[in-house]
Coordinates of C-alpha atoms in Angstrom, one line a residue:
M925 CA 132.4 134.3 76.1
K926 CA 130.8 131.0 78.1
R927 CA 133.6 129.3 77.5
I928 CA 135.5 132.3 79.1
L929 CA 133.6 132.8 81.7
L930 CA 133.9 129.2 82.4
L931 CA 137.3 128.8 83.1
I932 CA 137.8 131.7 84.0
L933 CA 135.2 130.2 87.2
L934 CA 136.8 127.3 87.2
G935 CA 140.2 128.3 87.4
M936 CA 139.8 130.5 90.7
W937 CA 137.1 127.8 92.2
S938 CA 140.2 125.0 91.7
C939 CA 142.7 127.3 93.9
S940 CA 141.7 126.1 96.6
P941 CA 144.5 126.6 100.1
T942 CA 144.7 123.2 100.6
V943 CA 145.5 124.4 104.0
E944 CA 141.2 124.7 104.0
E945 CA 140.6 121.8 102.2
G946 CA 142.5 119.6 105.7
F947 CA 140.8 122.2 108.3
S948 CA 137.5 120.8 107.1
N949 CA 138.4 116.8 106.9
N950 CA 139.7 117.7 110.5
R951 CA 136.3 119.4 111.4
Q952 CA 134.2 115.7 109.6
S953 CA 136.5 113.4 111.8
E954 CA 135.8 115.2 115.1
V955 CA 132.5 115.5 114.3
N956 CA 131.5 112.1 113.4
R957 CA 133.3 111.3 116.6
F958 CA 131.3 113.6 118.8
Y959 CA 127.7 111.9 117.3
N960 CA 129.1 108.3 117.7
A961 CA 129.7 108.8 121.3
S962 CA 126.2 110.5 121.2
L963 CA 125.0 107.6 120.5
N964 CA 126.6 104.6 123.5
K965 CA 123.9 103.4 125.5
E966 CA 126.5 103.4 129.1
L967 CA 126.6 107.1 129.4
S968 CA 124.0 108.4 130.5
L969 CA 121.4 110.6 128.6
I970 CA 123.0 114.2 129.7
E971 CA 126.3 112.4 128.4
Q972 CA 124.8 111.6 125.8
M973 CA 123.7 114.7 125.4
Q974 CA 127.1 116.7 125.3
Q975 CA 128.1 115.0 122.4
I976 CA 125.4 115.2 120.0
N977 CA 125.8 118.9 120.9
K978 CA 129.0 118.6 120.9
A979 CA 128.6 117.8 117.3
F980 CA 125.6 119.6 115.9
S981 CA 128.4 123.4 116.8
L982 CA 130.8 122.0 114.1
V983 CA 129.3 120.1 111.6
D984 CA 128.5 122.2 108.3
I985 CA 125.1 122.3 107.2
D986 CA 126.4 121.6 103.4
K987 CA 127.1 118.2 104.4
A988 CA 123.8 117.4 103.9
E989 CA 123.7 114.3 105.3
S990 CA 125.5 114.2 108.2
Y991 CA 123.6 117.5 109.5
S992 CA 120.5 116.5 108.9
K993 CA 121.3 113.3 111.3
I994 CA 123.1 115.2 114.1
L995 CA 119.8 117.2 114.0
Y996 CA 118.2 113.8 114.3
Q997 CA 119.3 112.2 117.2
K998 CA 119.5 115.5 118.6
N999 CA 116.1 115.2 118.5
R1000 CA 115.1 111.7 119.9
L1001 CA 117.6 112.9 122.8
H1002 CA 114.9 116.1 123.2
L1003 CA 112.2 113.7 124.4
M1004 CA 114.2 111.3 126.1
T1005 CA 115.2 113.9 128.7
Q1006 CA 111.7 116.0 128.1
E1007 CA 113.3 118.9 127.0
I1008 CA 109.6 120.0 124.8
D1009 CA 110.4 123.5 124.0
S1010 CA 114.1 122.5 122.5
L1011 CA 112.1 119.4 121.3
K1012 CA 109.6 121.4 119.5
Y1013 CA 113.2 123.8 117.7
Y1014 CA 115.3 121.8 116.2
H1015 CA 112.1 119.2 114.8
Q1016 CA 111.6 122.4 112.4
L1017 CA 115.5 123.4 111.6
L1018 CA 115.3 119.3 110.5
V1019 CA 111.7 119.5 108.2
T1020 CA 112.7 122.1 107.0
H1021 CA 115.9 121.5 106.3
A1022 CA 114.8 117.9 104.5
L1023 CA 112.1 119.1 102.6
Q1024 CA 115.1 121.6 101.0
Q1025 CA 117.5 118.3 100.4
E1026 CA 113.7 116.7 99.4
D1027 CA 114.9 113.5 102.1
F1028 CA 112.5 111.5 102.7
V1029 CA 113.3 109.0 104.8
I1030 CA 114.7 111.9 108.0
L1031 CA 111.7 113.0 107.9
G1032 CA 109.8 110.1 108.3
S1033 CA 111.3 109.0 111.3
Q1034 CA 110.9 112.5 112.4
Y1035 CA 107.8 112.7 111.6
Y1036 CA 107.2 109.8 114.3
V1037 CA 109.2 110.6 116.4
M1038 CA 107.0 113.9 116.9
A1039 CA 103.5 110.8 116.7
Y1040 CA 105.7 109.5 119.5
Y1041 CA 105.4 112.8 121.4
Y1042 CA 101.9 113.5 121.1
D1043 CA 101.0 110.0 121.8
Q1044 CA 102.8 108.7 124.7
I1045 CA 103.7 112.1 126.1
A1046 CA 101.4 114.9 125.5
H1047 CA 98.4 112.3 125.6
L1048 CA 97.3 114.9 122.8
T1049 CA 95.8 112.1 120.1
D1050 CA 94.4 114.2 117.6
S1051 CA 98.4 115.6 117.1
A1052 CA 100.1 112.0 116.8
F1053 CA 97.7 110.5 114.2
V1054 CA 98.3 113.9 112.2
N1055 CA 102.0 113.1 112.8
Y1056 CA 101.6 109.5 112.5
N1057 CA 99.7 110.2 109.2
R1058 CA 102.5 112.6 107.5
S1059 CA 104.7 110.1 108.6
K1060 CA 103.7 106.9 106.9
S1061 CA 103.7 109.3 104.0
Y1062 CA 106.9 109.2 103.8
Y1063 CA 108.4 106.5 104.2
Q1064 CA 106.0 105.1 101.1
K1065 CA 107.6 107.6 99.0
V1066 CA 110.8 105.6 99.5
N1067 CA 108.9 102.5 99.9
D1068 CA 109.8 101.9 103.1
S1069 CA 107.1 99.4 103.7
A1070 CA 108.0 98.4 107.8
W1071 CA 107.7 102.1 109.4
V1072 CA 104.1 102.3 106.6
A1073 CA 103.0 99.5 108.4
K1074 CA 103.2 101.2 112.2
N1075 CA 102.2 104.0 111.4
L1076 CA 98.5 103.1 110.3
L1077 CA 99.5 99.7 113.4
H1078 CA 99.8 103.2 116.0
M1079 CA 97.0 105.3 113.8
G1080 CA 94.4 101.9 114.5
I1081 CA 95.4 102.0 117.8
I1082 CA 94.1 105.2 118.6
Q1083 CA 91.3 105.0 117.0
K1084 CA 89.7 101.7 118.9
N1085 CA 91.0 103.8 121.5
K1086 CA 88.4 106.9 120.3
N1087 CA 85.9 104.4 120.0
D1088 CA 86.4 104.2 116.4
F1089 CA 85.8 101.2 114.9
F1090 CA 85.2 101.0 112.5
G1091 CA 87.2 103.3 111.1
S1092 CA 90.3 101.3 113.1
K1093 CA 89.3 98.5 111.4
E1094 CA 90.0 100.3 107.7
T1095 CA 93.4 101.5 109.0
L1096 CA 94.0 98.2 110.2
T1097 CA 93.3 96.1 107.4
E1098 CA 94.7 99.1 105.5
A1099 CA 98.4 98.0 106.9
I1100 CA 98.1 94.5 106.6
E1101 CA 99.0 95.4 103.0
Y1102 CA 101.8 96.9 103.2
I1103 CA 103.8 93.6 106.4
N1104 CA 105.8 90.8 104.5
P1105 CA 104.7 88.3 107.2
T1106 CA 108.3 86.7 107.2
M1107 CA 109.9 89.9 107.9
D1108 CA 107.3 91.5 110.2
S1109 CA 105.8 88.6 112.4
N1110 CA 104.8 90.3 115.2
T1111 CA 103.6 93.9 113.9
L1112 CA 101.1 91.7 112.3
A1113 CA 100.6 89.6 115.3
S1114 CA 99.8 93.1 116.4
C1115 CA 97.4 94.3 114.0
Y1116 CA 95.3 90.2 113.9
N1117 CA 95.1 91.0 117.7
L1118 CA 93.5 95.2 117.2
L1119 CA 90.9 94.0 114.8
A1120 CA 89.6 91.3 117.3
T1121 CA 89.5 93.8 120.0
N1122 CA 86.8 96.5 117.4
H1123 CA 84.6 93.1 116.5
R1124 CA 84.4 92.2 120.3
K1125 CA 82.9 95.8 120.4
L1126 CA 81.0 95.5 117.5
L1127 CA 79.9 92.5 119.2
N1128 CA 80.6 90.2 115.8
Y1129 CA 82.1 87.5 118.7
N1130 CA 83.1 85.3 115.7
D1131 CA 85.1 86.9 113.7
A1132 CA 86.8 88.2 117.4
I1133 CA 87.7 84.9 117.7
D1134 CA 88.8 83.7 114.1
Y1135 CA 90.7 87.4 114.2
Y1136 CA 93.3 86.4 118.3
E1137 CA 93.7 82.9 117.0
K1138 CA 95.3 84.3 113.9
A1139 CA 97.3 86.5 116.5
I1140 CA 98.1 83.6 118.3
T1141 CA 99.8 81.9 114.6
V1142 CA 102.2 84.7 114.0
S1143 CA 103.5 85.9 116.5
N1144 CA 106.9 84.2 118.0
V1145 CA 107.3 86.0 121.4
K1146 CA 105.2 83.7 123.3
I1147 CA 103.6 85.8 126.4
D1148 CA 102.2 88.2 123.5
Q1149 CA 100.4 84.9 122.7
L1150 CA 99.5 83.6 125.9
I1151 CA 98.0 87.7 126.0
F1152 CA 96.1 87.3 123.0
T1153 CA 94.8 83.6 123.9
N1154 CA 93.9 85.7 127.0
N1155 CA 91.4 87.8 124.6
K1156 CA 89.6 85.5 123.0
A1157 CA 89.3 84.1 126.0
A1158 CA 87.1 86.7 127.7
V1159 CA 85.6 86.5 124.1
Y1160 CA 83.9 83.5 125.1
T1161 CA 82.8 85.0 128.1
D1162 CA 80.9 88.1 126.8
A1163 CA 79.3 85.2 124.2
D1164 CA 78.1 83.5 127.3
Q1165 CA 80.6 80.2 126.2
N1166 CA 82.0 80.0 129.7
E1167 CA 83.0 76.9 129.6
K1168 CA 85.3 77.3 127.2
A1169 CA 86.6 80.4 128.9
V1170 CA 87.1 78.6 131.6
S1171 CA 89.3 75.4 129.8
L1172 CA 91.7 78.3 128.2
L1173 CA 92.3 79.6 131.2
N1174 CA 93.0 77.0 133.0
T1175 CA 95.4 76.5 130.8
L1176 CA 96.7 79.1 130.5
V1177 CA 97.7 80.1 134.5
K1178 CA 99.4 76.7 135.0
D1179 CA 102.3 78.7 132.5
S1180 CA 105.7 79.5 133.8
I1181 CA 105.3 81.9 131.9
L1182 CA 102.6 84.4 133.6
A1183 CA 105.4 85.0 137.1
Q1184 CA 107.7 87.6 135.1
H1185 CA 104.8 88.8 133.0
K1186 CA 102.5 89.5 137.2
E1187 CA 99.8 92.7 135.1
V1188 CA 99.3 89.3 132.6
Y1189 CA 98.4 87.0 135.0
A1190 CA 96.5 89.1 137.6
R1191 CA 94.4 89.4 134.4
V1192 CA 94.1 86.1 133.4
L1193 CA 93.4 84.7 137.5
D1194 CA 90.7 88.0 137.3
N1195 CA 89.4 86.4 134.2
L1196 CA 88.6 83.0 135.2
A1197 CA 87.3 84.0 138.4
Y1198 CA 84.9 85.5 137.2
A1199 CA 83.6 82.2 134.0
K1200 CA 84.0 80.3 136.4
W1201 CA 81.7 82.7 138.6
R1202 CA 78.7 83.2 135.6
M1203 CA 78.7 79.8 135.2
G1204 CA 77.8 78.8 138.9
N1205 CA 80.9 77.4 139.8
M1206 CA 81.5 77.7 144.2
V1207 CA 84.0 80.5 143.6
N1208 CA 84.5 83.1 147.1
E1209 CA 86.3 86.4 147.1
Q1210 CA 89.6 85.9 147.7
H1211 CA 89.9 84.2 143.6
F1212 CA 89.0 88.3 142.7
L1213 CA 90.1 89.8 145.7
E1214 CA 94.3 87.7 144.6
P1215 CA 94.2 89.7 140.5
L1216 CA 93.7 93.1 142.8
R1217 CA 96.0 92.5 145.1
I1218 CA 99.0 92.5 142.3
R1219 CA 97.6 95.3 140.7
S1220 CA 97.4 97.2 143.5
Q1221 CA 101.0 95.8 144.0
I1222 CA 101.4 97.3 140.6
K1223 CA 99.7 100.3 140.5
D1224 CA 97.2 98.6 137.2
D1225 CA 94.6 101.2 137.4
R1226 CA 93.6 99.6 134.5
G1227 CA 93.5 96.6 136.1
K1228 CA 91.9 97.1 139.7
M1229 CA 88.9 98.9 137.6
A1230 CA 88.1 95.4 136.2
S1231 CA 88.6 94.0 139.5
F1232 CA 86.1 96.2 140.7
T1233 CA 83.4 95.2 138.4
H1234 CA 84.1 91.8 138.6
L1235 CA 83.8 92.1 142.3
G1236 CA 80.4 94.4 142.4
E1237 CA 79.1 92.2 140.7
F1238 CA 79.7 89.2 142.7
Y1239 CA 78.3 91.2 145.4
S1240 CA 75.5 92.9 144.1
A1241 CA 73.3 90.3 145.0
I1242 CA 74.8 89.6 148.8
D1243 CA 75.6 92.5 149.2
K1244 CA 74.8 95.6 148.0
N1245 CA 75.9 97.9 150.4
R1246 CA 80.0 96.4 148.9
A1247 CA 78.2 95.6 146.0
R1248 CA 77.9 99.7 145.7
A1249 CA 81.4 100.5 147.7
L1250 CA 82.8 98.5 144.5
F1251 CA 81.6 100.3 141.5
D1252 CA 82.2 104.0 143.4
S1253 CA 85.6 103.0 143.4
V1254 CA 85.0 102.4 139.5
I1255 CA 83.7 105.8 139.2
Q1256 CA 86.9 107.3 140.7
L1257 CA 89.2 105.3 138.4
S1258 CA 87.3 105.9 135.2
K1259 CA 87.7 109.5 136.0
K1260 CA 91.0 109.9 137.1
L1261 CA 92.4 108.1 134.7
K1262 CA 89.4 109.8 132.2
T1263 CA 87.2 107.3 130.6
P1264 CA 83.9 108.3 130.4
R1265 CA 82.7 105.0 129.0
A1266 CA 83.3 102.3 132.5
E1267 CA 81.7 105.4 134.9
K1268 CA 79.2 104.8 132.1
E1269 CA 79.1 101.4 132.5
A1270 CA 79.1 101.3 136.5
L1271 CA 76.4 103.8 137.0
A1272 CA 74.1 101.0 134.9
N1273 CA 75.3 98.7 138.0
I1274 CA 74.5 100.9 140.6
M1275 CA 71.4 101.6 138.8
D1276 CA 70.4 98.5 138.5
L1277 CA 71.5 98.1 142.5
A1278 CA 69.1 101.3 143.2
P1279 CA 66.9 102.4 140.7
N1280 CA 65.2 105.3 142.0
N1281 CA 68.0 107.8 143.1
L1282 CA 67.5 110.4 140.6
E1283 CA 71.7 111.6 140.5
V1284 CA 72.8 108.7 140.2
R1285 CA 70.7 108.3 136.6
N1286 CA 70.5 112.0 135.6
R1287 CA 74.5 111.4 135.3
Y1288 CA 74.4 108.3 133.7
V1289 CA 71.5 109.5 131.0
F1290 CA 74.3 112.8 130.6
L1291 CA 77.3 110.6 130.1
Q1292 CA 75.9 108.9 127.6
D1293 CA 74.4 111.5 125.6
S1294 CA 77.7 113.6 125.9
L1295 CA 79.5 109.5 124.4
Y1296 CA 76.4 109.5 121.9
E1297 CA 77.4 112.6 120.6
Q1298 CA 81.5 112.7 120.8
E1299 CA 81.3 109.1 118.5
L1300 CA 80.0 110.5 115.9
K1301 CA 82.5 113.3 116.3
V1302 CA 85.2 110.9 116.1
K1303 CA 83.4 109.1 113.0
T1304 CA 84.2 112.1 110.3
Q1305 CA 87.0 113.0 113.0
F1306 CA 90.2 110.6 111.5
A1307 CA 88.7 110.4 107.6
K1308 CA 88.4 114.3 108.4
F1309 CA 92.3 114.7 109.5
K1310 CA 93.6 111.5 106.3
Y1311 CA 92.0 113.5 103.3
D1312 CA 93.7 117.4 104.5
D1313 CA 95.8 115.4 105.2
R1314 CA 96.3 114.1 101.4
V1315 CA 95.2 117.5 100.3
T1316 CA 97.0 119.5 101.8
Q1317 CA 100.5 118.8 102.2
A1318 CA 101.1 118.2 98.2
S1319 CA 100.5 122.3 98.7
N1320 CA 102.5 122.6 101.6
L1321 CA 105.6 120.0 100.8
R1322 CA 106.0 123.2 97.4
L1323 CA 106.0 125.7 99.1
E1324 CA 108.2 124.3 102.2
K1325 CA 110.9 123.5 100.0
E1326 CA 110.6 126.6 97.8
N1327 CA 110.6 128.4 101.0
A1328 CA 114.0 126.4 102.0
E1329 CA 115.7 126.7 98.7
Q1330 CA 115.0 131.0 98.8
R1331 CA 117.0 130.8 101.6
L1332 CA 119.9 128.9 100.4
R1333 CA 119.7 131.0 97.6
A1334 CA 120.0 134.4 100.2
A1335 CA 122.9 131.9 102.0
Q1336 CA 125.2 131.4 99.1
Q1337 CA 124.7 134.7 97.7
E1338 CA 126.5 136.0 100.2
K1339 CA 129.1 133.2 99.9
Q1340 CA 129.7 133.8 95.8
K1341 CA 129.7 138.1 97.3
I1342 CA 134.1 137.2 97.9
V1343 CA 134.0 135.1 93.7
V1344 CA 131.3 137.9 92.5
L1345 CA 134.4 140.7 93.9
S1346 CA 137.5 139.4 92.5
I1347 CA 135.5 138.6 88.2
G1348 CA 134.6 142.1 88.6
G1349 CA 136.2 142.9 85.2
I1350 CA 133.6 140.5 83.4
I1351 CA 130.8 141.9 84.7
L1352 CA 130.0 145.1 82.2
L1353 CA 130.6 142.0 79.2
L1354 CA 127.7 140.3 81.3
A1355 CA 126.4 143.2 82.1
L1356 CA 125.7 143.5 77.0
F1357 CA 124.7 140.3 77.8
G1358 CA 121.6 140.4 79.6
I1359 CA 121.1 142.9 77.8
Y1360 CA 120.6 141.7 74.6
Y1361 CA 119.4 138.1 75.5
Y1362 CA 116.3 140.3 77.5
G1363 CA 115.8 142.1 74.1
Q1364 CA 115.0 139.4 72.2
R1365 CA 113.4 137.5 75.2
S1366 CA 111.2 140.5 75.7
R1367 CA 109.7 140.2 72.2
K1368 CA 109.7 136.4 72.4
L1369 CA 107.2 136.4 75.7
V1370 CA 105.4 139.5 73.7
Q1371 CA 104.9 137.5 70.7
E1372 CA 104.3 133.7 72.7
N1373 CA 102.0 136.0 74.3
K1374 CA 99.9 136.9 71.3
T1375 CA 100.1 133.6 69.5
A1376 CA 98.4 131.7 72.6
K1377 CA 95.9 134.5 73.1
L1378 CA 94.8 133.8 69.5
E1379 CA 95.1 129.7 70.6
A1380 CA 93.1 130.3 73.4
T1381 CA 90.7 132.3 71.2
Y1382 CA 90.8 129.6 68.1
A1383 CA 90.2 127.0 70.9
T1384 CA 87.2 128.3 72.5
E1385 CA 85.7 129.0 69.2
A1386 CA 86.2 125.2 67.9
E1387 CA 84.9 124.5 71.1
L1388 CA 82.4 126.1 71.1
S1389 CA 81.0 125.0 67.2
K1390 CA 81.3 121.8 67.9
K1391 CA 79.4 121.6 70.2
L1392 CA 76.7 123.9 67.5
H1393 CA 77.5 121.5 65.5
D1394 CA 77.7 117.8 67.2
E1395 CA 75.3 118.5 69.6
F1396 CA 72.5 121.4 68.7
G1397 CA 72.5 120.3 64.9
G1398 CA 72.1 116.7 66.0
K1399 CA 68.8 117.5 67.9
L1400 CA 67.0 120.4 65.7
N1401 CA 68.5 117.7 62.3
H1402 CA 65.7 115.5 63.8
A1403 CA 63.2 118.3 65.1
M1404 CA 63.0 119.1 61.9
L1405 CA 63.0 115.1 60.5
L1406 CA 59.9 114.4 63.4
L1407 CA 58.0 118.2 61.9
Q1408 CA 58.1 116.3 58.5
D1409 CA 57.3 112.3 59.3
T1410 CA 54.7 112.7 62.1
D1411 CA 52.3 114.2 63.9
N1412 CA 53.7 113.3 67.5
H1413 CA 54.1 116.9 68.4
D1414 CA 54.7 116.7 72.5
A1415 CA 58.0 114.3 71.6
V1416 CA 58.8 117.5 68.8
M1417 CA 58.0 119.9 72.0
D1418 CA 60.4 118.5 74.5
I1419 CA 63.2 118.3 71.9
V1420 CA 62.6 121.8 71.1
D1421 CA 63.0 122.3 75.3
A1422 CA 65.6 120.6 75.5
L1423 CA 67.3 122.6 72.6
Y1424 CA 65.8 125.7 74.3
S1425 CA 68.3 124.5 77.7
Q1426 CA 71.1 123.5 75.3
S1427 CA 71.0 127.2 74.5
R1428 CA 71.0 128.9 77.3
D1429 CA 73.4 126.5 79.1
I1430 CA 75.8 127.1 75.8
S1431 CA 74.9 131.4 76.0
R1432 CA 75.7 131.0 80.3
E1433 CA 79.4 129.0 79.1
I1434 CA 80.7 132.2 76.9
N1435 CA 79.4 135.3 78.1
D1436 CA 80.9 137.4 78.9
V1437 CA 81.6 137.4 82.7
D1438 CA 80.6 139.8 85.2
T1439 CA 83.2 141.3 86.9
G1440 CA 81.9 144.2 88.9
I1441 CA 81.7 143.9 93.2
H1442 CA 79.0 141.0 92.8
F1443 CA 81.9 138.7 91.3
K1444 CA 82.7 137.1 94.4
E1445 CA 78.7 136.3 94.7
V1446 CA 78.9 134.7 91.2
L1447 CA 82.1 132.7 90.7
F1448 CA 81.0 130.2 93.5
G1449 CA 77.4 130.6 92.5
M1450 CA 79.1 128.8 88.8
M1451 CA 81.3 126.4 91.1
G1452 CA 78.1 125.6 92.9
N1453 CA 75.9 125.0 89.4
Y1454 CA 78.8 121.8 89.3
C1455 CA 78.6 120.7 92.3
K1456 CA 74.5 120.1 92.8
N1457 CA 75.8 116.3 94.3
T1458 CA 79.0 117.1 95.2
K1459 CA 80.6 118.8 98.4
L1460 CA 82.6 122.1 97.6
I1461 CA 85.0 123.2 100.2
I1462 CA 86.1 126.9 99.7
T1463 CA 89.5 128.4 102.1
G1464 CA 91.1 131.5 101.3
S1465 CA 88.8 133.7 99.5
N1466 CA 88.0 136.2 102.5
E1467 CA 92.2 137.0 102.4
V1468 CA 91.7 137.9 98.8
D1469 CA 90.8 142.2 98.3
W1470 CA 88.2 141.1 95.1
S1471 CA 87.7 145.0 94.3
K1472 CA 91.9 144.7 93.5
I1473 CA 92.0 141.9 90.4
S1474 CA 92.4 143.0 87.6
T1475 CA 89.3 142.1 84.7
L1476 CA 91.0 140.5 82.7
S1477 CA 92.2 137.6 85.8
K1478 CA 88.6 138.4 86.8
K1479 CA 87.3 136.8 83.5
T1480 CA 90.0 133.7 83.0
L1481 CA 89.8 132.8 86.7
Y1482 CA 86.0 132.4 86.0
K1483 CA 86.5 130.3 82.8
V1484 CA 89.3 128.2 84.0
L1485 CA 87.9 127.6 87.0
Q1486 CA 84.5 126.9 85.1
E1487 CA 86.1 123.8 82.9
L1488 CA 87.2 122.5 86.0
M1489 CA 83.8 122.0 86.9
I1490 CA 82.8 120.9 84.3
N1491 CA 85.6 118.4 83.8
M1492 CA 84.8 116.9 87.6
H1493 CA 81.2 116.9 87.1
K1494 CA 81.5 115.2 83.7
H1495 CA 84.5 113.1 84.2
S1496 CA 85.6 112.6 87.4
K1497 CA 82.7 111.2 89.7
A1498 CA 84.1 112.9 92.7
T1499 CA 82.0 113.4 95.3
L1500 CA 84.4 116.3 97.5
V1501 CA 86.3 119.6 95.8
S1502 CA 87.9 121.8 97.7
V1503 CA 89.0 125.3 96.0
S1504 CA 91.4 127.3 98.3
F1505 CA 92.9 130.7 97.7
E1506 CA 95.9 132.3 98.6
K1507 CA 97.0 136.0 98.3
M1508 CA 100.9 135.8 97.9
G1509 CA 102.8 138.9 97.1
K1510 CA 100.7 140.5 93.3
K1511 CA 99.9 136.6 93.1
I1512 CA 96.9 135.1 94.0
Q1513 CA 97.5 131.5 94.0
I1514 CA 94.4 128.9 93.8
D1515 CA 94.8 125.6 94.6
Y1516 CA 91.7 123.4 93.0
A1517 CA 91.6 119.2 94.5
D1518 CA 89.1 116.7 93.9
N1519 CA 88.7 113.1 94.9
G1520 CA 87.8 111.2 91.4
V1521 CA 88.8 108.6 88.9
G1522 CA 91.6 111.1 88.1
A1523 CA 93.7 111.4 85.0
P1524 CA 96.0 109.6 82.8
K1525 CA 99.6 112.1 82.6
E1526 CA 98.6 112.2 77.7
A1527 CA 95.1 113.4 79.3
F1528 CA 97.1 116.9 79.8
H1529 CA 98.7 117.1 76.2
V1530 CA 96.0 117.2 74.2
K1531 CA 93.8 119.9 72.5
N1532 CA 90.4 119.4 74.9
G1533 CA 89.2 122.2 77.1
L1534 CA 92.3 121.8 79.5
W1535 CA 94.6 122.3 77.0
N1536 CA 92.6 125.4 76.4
T1537 CA 92.5 126.1 80.5
E1538 CA 96.6 126.3 79.9
K1539 CA 96.8 129.1 76.7
R1540 CA 94.3 130.6 79.1
I1541 CA 95.5 131.4 81.7
H1542 CA 99.9 131.9 80.1
A1543 CA 98.0 134.8 77.7
I1544 CA 97.5 136.9 81.2
D1545 CA 101.0 135.8 82.5
G1546 CA 100.0 132.8 84.3
T1547 CA 101.0 130.1 85.1
I1548 CA 99.1 126.8 85.7
I1549 CA 99.9 123.1 87.2
F1550 CA 97.9 119.6 86.7
D1551 CA 98.6 117.4 88.9
S1552 CA 96.9 113.7 88.2
E1553 CA 96.7 109.8 88.1
E1554 CA 94.0 107.7 87.4
G1555 CA 92.4 106.5 90.1
R1556 CA 93.4 109.4 92.6
G1557 CA 92.3 112.2 91.6
F1558 CA 93.0 115.6 90.3
E1559 CA 94.5 119.0 91.4
A1560 CA 95.5 122.2 89.8
R1561 CA 97.1 124.9 90.7
L1562 CA 97.4 128.4 89.1
V1563 CA 99.0 132.0 90.4
L1564 CA 96.4 134.7 88.0
P1565 CA 98.5 138.4 88.4
N1566 CA 96.5 140.4 90.8

């Protein structure tokens, strides 16, 4: 019957008219023509957008590769034209499609586009960090180490700008592991430069100088080498090695390339004047005013803050009113640029000039406390972003893919209605075959269910028997021998006390479960007992109507989570456990994850506690999926009937 049906369907599908094929080919040619035109940099952005919109209006969603690349180009142009609402809409459209196709390259590229928007345009650094991290994860799936490193570099920059210097060092060190020095030396140089800056902020001047020298050595861009050298000279100034700073800066200021880069030239001039002044050399205000003039001309507000600060220090000893005005200018710019740390440093200088000014002192204390609280929060914030993304991404990926597949199936079913109508004569035969097959399968599933229940029971009994024989029985025998051969009653009492504790643990493990109104508290209390030295995070439990869960499902859930907690407590060495609950129609989904040592794949195929857990779930028509590798934590997804 199957062979006849297959021949009929193949015959019908092979009868598509050649006219339709020709139309499809012409349409794809038009799509390609409009897409290529949108890449033409000689066209204006508006003209490029018009071309990509024409391509998008013609492209067939079934042409997965064309559809993805056209959507990606459309998103790039929406970003460049600042059409943010459209960017967000088509971003979601592309992500849904790419997840369905498992196109991790396009996902990595698209999340990088969104990260760039949040980083450079919206200035929402938290969202930028999350999107860079997501882009990095997808590029890791396709082993594109260059883009992994670029995303990590941007993440490190964000952490550095948020004063998370230790976290930034960790991220940049990870980035360096992905960089091929011969293929991407400039990215490597940028990482070394940022690492040096982090060490400078942490007052590790020797390490900072070492990393600046590495950045200078590996970079093949002349202006970058000059910037890194200027940064190195600034560290010498911080370390009060002003002679070395002046020597380096005197060499830099003579380089003709600086004339083409006014911002860098002004920075070198200002640093040179400041280093000379700190050495006690004869420096007048003109040496500071010249770089300030250049910075004002090119509207470099951050550079102007540095100039005002250096000028303020210069005038502090000779004209306190002028110095105060300059530090006030720093404060105004810091508020404009939203850099409270710069304001705090300016206030510290003003307090040296006017130590009795309570208004200035109170503002300084307020800023100091605010920055301390903010930096304390930031130290864990980015680490949490990384961990949350790692825990939830796998779950979200599966869920999004399932939703996308459901939409795809719905679209395909619409197309297949025409085919179904043309083979109506076969429906009756298929229905009869389906009834027969379903009956056979139902009987088979009933038998498998009974077998699974017996196996789960036998496995539980065997595990209990092994504990009683190997652990409980062994200690009991030891106590008997001590009673015969020794007068040390304290030793015997210690063993008896241990036997009592162990019997209580075994009893707790096999006892019936309280499935009444306090089940939720009993369940969470059990999990908490295994997490004395482990952080336990539980989410989504308030969304579950615990009163509607069947008694059998409650008992099974309790036993399965207990087995996972026992496994974690004994073997995983985890410091963090996450358990999330989600109501899904008439079923409940529970996702378990820990950051322990994990387990090899073969551990799931032997008759142990995890094998017994799987039998329990299958016995009530539930499912469980394990996901673990040695050294990468342990995850499990449970789906139970309500």
